[in-house]
Amino acid sequence: QVQLVESGGGLVQAGGSLRLSCAASGRSVSTYAMGWFRQAPGLEREFVARIRWSGTMIDYADSAKGRFTISRDNAKSTVYLQMNSLKPEDTAVYYCAAIRGLSRSAADYDYWGQGTQVTVSS
């Protein structure tokens, strides 16, 4: 069992920055890859970025490339999502998730956090 707790969401103006954190705990956390997803009202949950705890794999959705950076602190079992140059269309609930394998599909992930709201005003 893996527990994930997100934090760091909030209200920010367009062009601003936020850093989301995902604290992971439980058995064999380091054997999972970690992903960030987001879901806006009325839309499906979409992939944002993913990373292995080893740091050997980092992957971004096209919408995140050049603006978002995923990173991890193994000592703290925490994954981060640094979001810069935020746009109103980035407004969504952001979720952290863990997966044994490798996938961009939300349906394949095994564990989820409760989500944190990010609102970008124009």
mmCIF file of C-alpha atoms in Angstrom:
data_model
loop_
_atom_site.group_PDB
_atom_site.id
_atom_site.type_symbol
_atom_site.label_atom_id
_atom_site.label_comp_id
_atom_site.label_asym_id
_atom_site.label_seq_id
_atom_site.Cartn_x
_atom_site.Cartn_y
_atom_site.Cartn_z
ATOM 1 C CA GLN A 1 0.000 0.000 0.000
ATOM 2 C CA VAL A 2 1.228 3.464 -0.928
ATOM 3 C CA GLN A 3 -0.108 6.734 0.458
ATOM 4 C CA LEU A 4 0.260 9.981 -1.460
ATOM 5 C CA VAL A 5 -0.406 13.472 -0.132
ATOM 6 C CA GLU A 6 -0.258 16.502 -2.417
ATOM 7 C CA SER A 7 0.221 20.090 -1.343
ATOM 8 C CA GLY A 8 1.162 23.446 -2.813
ATOM 9 C CA GLY A 9 -1.859 24.336 -4.903
ATOM 10 C CA GLY A 10 -3.472 27.746 -4.835
ATOM 11 C CA LEU A 11 -4.525 30.821 -6.760
ATOM 12 C CA VAL A 12 -1.970 32.536 -8.969
ATOM 13 C CA GLN A 13 -2.066 35.111 -11.740
ATOM 14 C CA ALA A 14 -1.236 34.180 -15.308
ATOM 15 C CA GLY A 15 2.532 34.139 -15.771
ATOM 16 C CA GLY A 16 3.125 33.171 -12.162
ATOM 17 C CA SER A 17 4.595 30.038 -10.615
ATOM 18 C CA LEU A 18 3.624 27.332 -8.168
ATOM 19 C CA ARG A 19 5.432 24.294 -6.815
ATOM 20 C CA LEU A 20 3.394 21.222 -6.008
ATOM 21 C CA SER A 21 4.665 18.559 -3.646
ATOM 22 C CA CYS A 22 3.686 14.910 -3.315
ATOM 23 C CA ALA A 23 4.786 13.107 -0.168
ATOM 24 C CA ALA A 24 4.834 9.343 -0.637
ATOM 25 C CA SER A 25 4.827 6.702 2.081
ATOM 26 C CA GLY A 26 4.299 2.987 2.350
ATOM 27 C CA ARG A 27 5.928 -0.240 1.336
ATOM 28 C CA SER A 28 8.407 -0.251 -1.513
ATOM 29 C CA VAL A 29 7.684 3.316 -2.569
ATOM 30 C CA SER A 30 10.985 3.439 -4.424
ATOM 31 C CA THR A 31 9.867 0.641 -6.740
ATOM 32 C CA TYR A 32 7.104 2.823 -8.180
ATOM 33 C CA ALA A 33 7.305 5.461 -10.856
ATOM 34 C CA MET A 34 5.483 8.677 -9.997
ATOM 35 C CA GLY A 35 3.234 10.762 -12.169
ATOM 36 C CA TRP A 36 1.404 14.068 -12.071
ATOM 37 C CA PHE A 37 -2.018 14.356 -13.675
ATOM 38 C CA ARG A 38 -4.602 17.097 -13.800
ATOM 39 C CA GLN A 39 -8.337 17.259 -14.286
ATOM 40 C CA ALA A 40 -10.333 20.332 -15.216
ATOM 41 C CA PRO A 41 -14.123 20.444 -14.754
ATOM 42 C CA GLY A 42 -15.921 18.419 -17.404
ATOM 43 C CA LEU A 43 -12.702 17.009 -18.823
ATOM 44 C CA GLU A 44 -10.865 13.714 -18.469
ATOM 45 C CA ARG A 45 -7.870 13.369 -16.225
ATOM 46 C CA GLU A 46 -4.774 14.058 -18.301
ATOM 47 C CA PHE A 47 -1.111 13.207 -17.970
ATOM 48 C CA VAL A 48 1.276 16.042 -17.087
ATOM 49 C CA ALA A 49 4.650 14.514 -16.167
ATOM 50 C CA ARG A 50 6.270 11.386 -14.728
ATOM 51 C CA ILE A 51 9.534 10.362 -13.125
ATOM 52 C CA ARG A 52 11.285 7.338 -11.709
ATOM 53 C CA TRP A 53 12.769 7.620 -8.208
ATOM 54 C CA SER A 54 16.114 6.753 -9.796
ATOM 55 C CA GLY A 55 15.749 9.834 -11.998
ATOM 56 C CA THR A 56 16.539 7.756 -15.074
ATOM 57 C CA MET A 57 13.220 8.535 -16.725
ATOM 58 C CA ILE A 58 11.544 11.937 -16.933
ATOM 59 C CA ASP A 59 8.695 12.566 -19.334
ATOM 60 C CA TYR A 60 6.350 15.494 -19.992
ATOM 61 C CA ALA A 61 3.139 16.103 -21.827
ATOM 62 C CA ASP A 62 3.524 18.591 -24.668
ATOM 63 C CA SER A 63 1.488 21.108 -22.664
ATOM 64 C CA ALA A 64 4.064 20.963 -19.850
ATOM 65 C CA LYS A 65 7.313 20.958 -21.812
ATOM 66 C CA GLY A 66 9.402 24.059 -21.259
ATOM 67 C CA ARG A 67 7.208 25.341 -18.418
ATOM 68 C CA PHE A 68 6.939 22.536 -15.850
ATOM 69 C CA THR A 69 9.731 20.601 -14.161
ATOM 70 C CA ILE A 70 9.257 17.336 -12.293
ATOM 71 C CA SER A 71 11.842 16.345 -9.704
ATOM 72 C CA ARG A 72 12.217 14.135 -6.658
ATOM 73 C CA ASP A 73 13.907 14.100 -3.275
ATOM 74 C CA ASN A 74 14.552 10.472 -2.436
ATOM 75 C CA ALA A 75 15.522 11.231 1.159
ATOM 76 C CA LYS A 76 12.134 12.853 1.736
ATOM 77 C CA SER A 77 10.192 10.459 -0.540
ATOM 78 C CA THR A 78 8.726 13.540 -2.160
ATOM 79 C CA VAL A 79 8.080 14.371 -5.797
ATOM 80 C CA TYR A 80 7.724 17.968 -6.950
ATOM 81 C CA LEU A 81 6.148 19.706 -9.895
ATOM 82 C CA GLN A 82 7.524 23.195 -10.474
ATOM 83 C CA MET A 83 5.117 25.077 -12.691
ATOM 84 C CA ASN A 84 6.225 28.331 -14.325
ATOM 85 C CA SER A 85 4.593 30.670 -16.823
ATOM 86 C CA LEU A 86 1.187 29.446 -15.742
ATOM 87 C CA LYS A 87 -1.791 30.000 -18.014
ATOM 88 C CA PRO A 88 -5.527 30.072 -17.244
ATOM 89 C CA GLU A 89 -5.861 26.777 -19.122
ATOM 90 C CA ASP A 90 -3.614 25.165 -16.496
ATOM 91 C CA THR A 91 -6.450 25.550 -14.001
ATOM 92 C CA ALA A 92 -7.345 22.091 -12.692
ATOM 93 C CA VAL A 93 -7.109 19.735 -9.772
ATOM 94 C CA TYR A 94 -3.619 18.254 -9.840
ATOM 95 C CA TYR A 95 -3.096 14.684 -8.704
ATOM 96 C CA CYS A 96 -0.026 12.679 -7.817
ATOM 97 C CA ALA A 97 -0.072 8.979 -8.679
ATOM 98 C CA ALA A 98 2.136 5.905 -8.394
ATOM 99 C CA ILE A 99 2.570 3.043 -10.836
ATOM 100 C CA ARG A 100 4.592 -0.201 -10.843
ATOM 101 C CA GLY A 101 5.199 -0.043 -14.558
ATOM 102 C CA LEU A 102 5.464 2.803 -17.026
ATOM 103 C CA SER A 103 2.470 4.514 -18.579
ATOM 104 C CA ARG A 104 0.949 7.868 -19.382
ATOM 105 C CA SER A 105 -2.557 6.494 -18.943
ATOM 106 C CA ALA A 106 -4.331 7.395 -15.711
ATOM 107 C CA ALA A 107 -6.155 4.052 -15.783
ATOM 108 C CA ASP A 108 -2.868 2.208 -15.325
ATOM 109 C CA TYR A 109 -1.840 3.946 -12.099
ATOM 110 C CA ASP A 110 -2.183 2.042 -8.850
ATOM 111 C CA TYR A 111 -2.385 4.734 -6.181
ATOM 112 C CA TRP A 112 -3.631 8.324 -6.125
ATOM 113 C CA GLY A 113 -3.466 11.308 -3.855
ATOM 114 C CA GLN A 114 -6.470 13.424 -2.944
ATOM 115 C CA GLY A 115 -5.554 16.216 -5.353
ATOM 116 C CA THR A 116 -4.716 19.885 -4.949
ATOM 117 C CA GLN A 117 -6.504 22.748 -6.699
ATOM 118 C CA VAL A 118 -4.549 25.059 -8.973
ATOM 119 C CA THR A 119 -6.366 28.150 -10.233
ATOM 120 C CA VAL A 120 -4.728 30.553 -12.668
ATOM 121 C CA SER A 121 -6.457 33.879 -13.134
ATOM 122 C CA SER A 122 -6.147 35.940 -16.309
#
